[in-house]
C-alpha cells in the first residue's frame, strides 16, 4: 500500500468515527408540532429570541462547520472510490475502474441496466446498486 492509500484509509476511518458522533439535525419545535414531526428536516432557526439559535442548554444542536468530515474524503464512497451515476454503457468508456464506483441511474430501463452491468463487470468496475444478471437467455413466451 502506498503512502496516499494509507492516508486515505486513515481519513475514511476518521470520517466514520466522526459520523458516529454527529447528531441528527432537526428543526426547532419538531418535538411539539405534528407538522414538523412528519417532515423531519433541518431548517435554520432565525428568530431573535430563539433558544436553539442562541445555543441554550437543553435545546438540540445546530448545524455547524465543525461537524464536517475531512476534505480529502468528502463526497467519496465508504470504499474510498468516487461515485459516478451512469445512464448509458458508453459513459463507462471515459471512467477509470480503479478510482470510481458506478451507480446505475434510477431512470434506466432493465434492458440497458443489463447492458451497463455486463460492460461494468467486463471492465472491472464496482457497482454500488447491482442487478442480478440473468444466467439463461429469456425466451419469448415459452413456459
PDB file of C-alpha atoms in Angstrom:
ATOM      1  CA  UNK A   1       0.000   0.000   0.000  1.00  0.00           C
ATOM      2  CA  UNK A   2       1.301   3.413  -0.935  1.00  0.00           C
ATOM      3  CA  UNK A   3       1.545   6.406   1.405  1.00  0.00           C
ATOM      4  CA  UNK A   4      -1.502   8.056  -0.243  1.00  0.00           C
ATOM      5  CA  UNK A   5      -3.657   4.936   0.172  1.00  0.00           C
ATOM      6  CA  UNK A   6      -2.730   4.703   3.855  1.00  0.00           C
ATOM      7  CA  UNK A   7      -3.678   8.368   4.379  1.00  0.00           C
ATOM      8  CA  UNK A   8      -6.949   7.826   2.541  1.00  0.00           C
ATOM      9  CA  UNK A   9      -7.806   4.800   4.712  1.00  0.00           C
ATOM     10  CA  UNK A  10      -6.981   6.751   7.894  1.00  0.00           C
ATOM     11  CA  UNK A  11      -9.197   9.639   6.767  1.00  0.00           C
ATOM     12  CA  UNK A  12     -12.054   7.261   5.883  1.00  0.00           C
ATOM     13  CA  UNK A  13     -11.811   5.720   9.369  1.00  0.00           C
ATOM     14  CA  UNK A  14     -11.746   9.207  10.915  1.00  0.00           C
ATOM     15  CA  UNK A  15     -14.836  10.204   8.891  1.00  0.00           C
ATOM     16  CA  UNK A  16     -16.628   7.064  10.060  1.00  0.00           C
ATOM     17  CA  UNK A  17     -15.746   7.846  13.698  1.00  0.00           C
ATOM     18  CA  UNK A  18     -16.862  11.494  13.377  1.00  0.00           C
ATOM     19  CA  UNK A  19     -20.094  10.487  11.663  1.00  0.00           C
ATOM     20  CA  UNK A  20     -20.972   8.137  14.517  1.00  0.00           C
ATOM     21  CA  UNK A  21     -20.816  11.090  16.949  1.00  0.00           C
ATOM     22  CA  UNK A  22     -22.715  13.531  14.697  1.00  0.00           C
ATOM     23  CA  UNK A  23     -26.250  14.213  15.941  1.00  0.00           C
ATOM     24  CA  UNK A  24     -29.335  14.111  13.756  1.00  0.00           C
ATOM     25  CA  UNK A  25     -30.168  17.732  12.982  1.00  0.00           C
ATOM     26  CA  UNK A  26     -33.879  18.518  13.215  1.00  0.00           C
ATOM     27  CA  UNK A  27     -35.689  21.830  13.131  1.00  0.00           C
ATOM     28  CA  UNK A  28     -36.749  23.814  16.183  1.00  0.00           C
ATOM     29  CA  UNK A  29     -40.014  22.630  17.824  1.00  0.00           C
ATOM     30  CA  UNK A  30     -40.066  19.340  15.885  1.00  0.00           C
ATOM     31  CA  UNK A  31     -40.959  17.650  19.178  1.00  0.00           C
ATOM     32  CA  UNK A  32     -44.029  19.873  19.719  1.00  0.00           C
ATOM     33  CA  UNK A  33     -45.761  20.223  16.372  1.00  0.00           C
ATOM     34  CA  UNK A  34     -47.025  17.297  14.304  1.00  0.00           C
ATOM     35  CA  UNK A  35     -46.496  19.171  11.034  1.00  0.00           C
ATOM     36  CA  UNK A  36     -42.749  19.285  11.810  1.00  0.00           C
ATOM     37  CA  UNK A  37     -42.601  15.759  13.249  1.00  0.00           C
ATOM     38  CA  UNK A  38     -43.928  14.297   9.997  1.00  0.00           C
ATOM     39  CA  UNK A  39     -41.312  16.112   7.896  1.00  0.00           C
ATOM     40  CA  UNK A  40     -38.080  15.724   9.863  1.00  0.00           C
ATOM     41  CA  UNK A  41     -35.658  18.017   8.078  1.00  0.00           C
ATOM     42  CA  UNK A  42     -33.273  20.783   9.021  1.00  0.00           C
ATOM     43  CA  UNK A  43     -34.363  24.414   8.942  1.00  0.00           C
ATOM     44  CA  UNK A  44     -32.178  27.104  10.449  1.00  0.00           C
ATOM     45  CA  UNK A  45     -33.826  28.923  13.384  1.00  0.00           C
ATOM     46  CA  UNK A  46     -33.958  32.654  12.633  1.00  0.00           C
ATOM     47  CA  UNK A  47     -35.986  34.180  15.450  1.00  0.00           C
ATOM     48  CA  UNK A  48     -34.445  36.955  17.542  1.00  0.00           C
ATOM     49  CA  UNK A  49     -35.055  35.172  20.858  1.00  0.00           C
ATOM     50  CA  UNK A  50     -34.845  31.595  19.553  1.00  0.00           C
ATOM     51  CA  UNK A  51     -33.239  29.416  22.241  1.00  0.00           C
ATOM     52  CA  UNK A  52     -31.868  26.937  19.715  1.00  0.00           C
ATOM     53  CA  UNK A  53     -30.191  29.711  17.706  1.00  0.00           C
ATOM     54  CA  UNK A  54     -28.705  31.095  20.931  1.00  0.00           C
ATOM     55  CA  UNK A  55     -27.377  27.567  21.740  1.00  0.00           C
ATOM     56  CA  UNK A  56     -29.059  27.382  25.135  1.00  0.00           C
ATOM     57  CA  UNK A  57     -28.630  24.288  27.289  1.00  0.00           C
ATOM     58  CA  UNK A  58     -31.344  21.685  26.771  1.00  0.00           C
ATOM     59  CA  UNK A  59     -32.025  22.567  23.130  1.00  0.00           C
ATOM     60  CA  UNK A  60     -30.980  20.468  20.123  1.00  0.00           C
ATOM     61  CA  UNK A  61     -27.642  21.209  18.440  1.00  0.00           C
ATOM     62  CA  UNK A  62     -27.409  23.377  15.345  1.00  0.00           C
ATOM     63  CA  UNK A  63     -25.610  22.608  12.109  1.00  0.00           C
ATOM     64  CA  UNK A  64     -22.025  23.925  12.302  1.00  0.00           C
ATOM     65  CA  UNK A  65     -18.847  23.674  10.267  1.00  0.00           C
ATOM     66  CA  UNK A  66     -17.167  21.577  12.958  1.00  0.00           C
ATOM     67  CA  UNK A  67     -19.338  18.559  12.105  1.00  0.00           C
ATOM     68  CA  UNK A  68     -17.872  18.236   8.588  1.00  0.00           C
ATOM     69  CA  UNK A  69     -15.662  15.347   7.573  1.00  0.00           C
ATOM     70  CA  UNK A  70     -12.076  15.576   6.276  1.00  0.00           C
ATOM     71  CA  UNK A  71     -11.817  17.476   2.991  1.00  0.00           C
ATOM     72  CA  UNK A  72      -9.932  14.766   1.066  1.00  0.00           C
ATOM     73  CA  UNK A  73     -12.617  12.122   1.630  1.00  0.00           C
ATOM     74  CA  UNK A  74     -15.674  14.363   1.444  1.00  0.00           C
ATOM     75  CA  UNK A  75     -18.137  13.018  -1.102  1.00  0.00           C
ATOM     76  CA  UNK A  76     -16.355   9.679  -1.509  1.00  0.00           C
ATOM     77  CA  UNK A  77     -17.997   6.263  -1.174  1.00  0.00           C
ATOM     78  CA  UNK A  78     -17.078   4.405   2.069  1.00  0.00           C
ATOM     79  CA  UNK A  79     -14.760   2.229  -0.056  1.00  0.00           C
ATOM     80  CA  UNK A  80     -12.755   5.372  -0.932  1.00  0.00           C
ATOM     81  CA  UNK A  81     -13.877   5.450  -4.570  1.00  0.00           C
ATOM     82  CA  UNK A  82     -15.541   8.407  -6.317  1.00  0.00           C
ATOM     83  CA  UNK A  83     -19.248   7.694  -7.020  1.00  0.00           C
ATOM     84  CA  UNK A  84     -20.471   8.268 -10.579  1.00  0.00           C
ATOM     85  CA  UNK A  85     -24.051   7.869 -11.888  1.00  0.00           C
ATOM     86  CA  UNK A  86     -24.143   6.113 -15.261  1.00  0.00           C
ATOM     87  CA  UNK A  87     -27.101   6.174 -17.673  1.00  0.00           C
ATOM     88  CA  UNK A  88     -25.578   4.623 -20.823  1.00  0.00           C
ATOM     89  CA  UNK A  89     -22.947   1.934 -21.443  1.00  0.00           C
ATOM     90  CA  UNK A  90     -20.864   4.437 -23.448  1.00  0.00           C
ATOM     91  CA  UNK A  91     -20.327   6.537 -20.294  1.00  0.00           C
ATOM     92  CA  UNK A  92     -18.140   3.748 -18.892  1.00  0.00           C
ATOM     93  CA  UNK A  93     -15.546   4.377 -21.627  1.00  0.00           C
ATOM     94  CA  UNK A  94     -14.167   7.578 -20.071  1.00  0.00           C
ATOM     95  CA  UNK A  95     -14.111   6.275 -16.456  1.00  0.00           C
ATOM     96  CA  UNK A  96     -11.302   4.532 -14.575  1.00  0.00           C
ATOM     97  CA  UNK A  97     -12.294   1.370 -12.642  1.00  0.00           C
ATOM     98  CA  UNK A  98      -9.548   1.896 -10.031  1.00  0.00           C
ATOM     99  CA  UNK A  99     -10.856   5.286  -8.884  1.00  0.00           C
ATOM    100  CA  UNK A 100     -14.631   5.208  -9.499  1.00  0.00           C
ATOM    101  CA  UNK A 101     -17.629   3.228  -8.304  1.00  0.00           C
ATOM    102  CA  UNK A 102     -20.697   3.041 -10.522  1.00  0.00           C
ATOM    103  CA  UNK A 103     -24.308   3.790  -9.649  1.00  0.00           C
ATOM    104  CA  UNK A 104     -26.774   2.840 -12.384  1.00  0.00           C
ATOM    105  CA  UNK A 105     -29.217   5.730 -12.871  1.00  0.00           C
ATOM    106  CA  UNK A 106     -32.717   5.172 -11.495  1.00  0.00           C
ATOM    107  CA  UNK A 107     -34.446   6.137 -14.747  1.00  0.00           C
ATOM    108  CA  UNK A 108     -32.599   3.481 -16.780  1.00  0.00           C
ATOM    109  CA  UNK A 109     -34.745   0.584 -18.032  1.00  0.00           C
ATOM    110  CA  UNK A 110     -33.995  -3.090 -17.421  1.00  0.00           C
ATOM    111  CA  UNK A 111     -32.538  -3.825 -20.879  1.00  0.00           C
ATOM    112  CA  UNK A 112     -29.998  -1.010 -20.627  1.00  0.00           C
ATOM    113  CA  UNK A 113     -29.265  -1.853 -16.960  1.00  0.00           C
ATOM    114  CA  UNK A 114     -28.256  -5.356 -18.062  1.00  0.00           C
ATOM    115  CA  UNK A 115     -26.043  -3.872 -20.789  1.00  0.00           C
ATOM    116  CA  UNK A 116     -24.373  -1.498 -18.316  1.00  0.00           C
ATOM    117  CA  UNK A 117     -23.865  -4.317 -15.779  1.00  0.00           C
ATOM    118  CA  UNK A 118     -22.240  -6.623 -18.364  1.00  0.00           C
ATOM    119  CA  UNK A 119     -19.905  -3.884 -19.572  1.00  0.00           C
ATOM    120  CA  UNK A 120     -19.047  -2.813 -15.991  1.00  0.00           C
ATOM    121  CA  UNK A 121     -18.203  -6.385 -14.942  1.00  0.00           C
ATOM    122  CA  UNK A 122     -16.177  -6.818 -18.148  1.00  0.00           C
ATOM    123  CA  UNK A 123     -14.112  -3.688 -17.419  1.00  0.00           C
ATOM    124  CA  UNK A 124     -13.739  -4.417 -13.685  1.00  0.00           C
ATOM    125  CA  UNK A 125     -15.930  -1.674 -12.195  1.00  0.00           C
ATOM    126  CA  UNK A 126     -17.553  -1.977  -8.786  1.00  0.00           C
ATOM    127  CA  UNK A 127     -21.300  -1.375  -8.986  1.00  0.00           C
ATOM    128  CA  UNK A 128     -22.944   0.077  -5.866  1.00  0.00           C
ATOM    129  CA  UNK A 129     -26.511  -0.832  -6.896  1.00  0.00           C
ATOM    130  CA  UNK A 130     -26.046  -4.027  -8.930  1.00  0.00           C
ATOM    131  CA  UNK A 131     -28.813  -6.004 -10.566  1.00  0.00           C
ATOM    132  CA  UNK A 132     -28.555  -9.783 -10.827  1.00  0.00           C
ATOM    133  CA  UNK A 133     -27.610 -10.763 -14.367  1.00  0.00           C
ATOM    134  CA  UNK A 134     -29.824 -13.447 -15.936  1.00  0.00           C
ATOM    135  CA  UNK A 135     -27.964 -16.771 -16.252  1.00  0.00           C
ATOM    136  CA  UNK A 136     -30.075 -18.056 -19.157  1.00  0.00           C
ATOM    137  CA  UNK A 137     -31.408 -16.006 -22.057  1.00  0.00           C
ATOM    138  CA  UNK A 138     -35.078 -15.096 -21.690  1.00  0.00           C
ATOM    139  CA  UNK A 139     -37.142 -16.902 -24.316  1.00  0.00           C
ATOM    140  CA  UNK A 140     -40.205 -15.218 -25.759  1.00  0.00           C
ATOM    141  CA  UNK A 141     -43.439 -16.760 -24.438  1.00  0.00           C
ATOM    142  CA  UNK A 142     -42.318 -20.372 -23.736  1.00  0.00           C
ATOM    143  CA  UNK A 143     -43.290 -21.869 -20.392  1.00  0.00           C
TER     144      UNK A 143
END
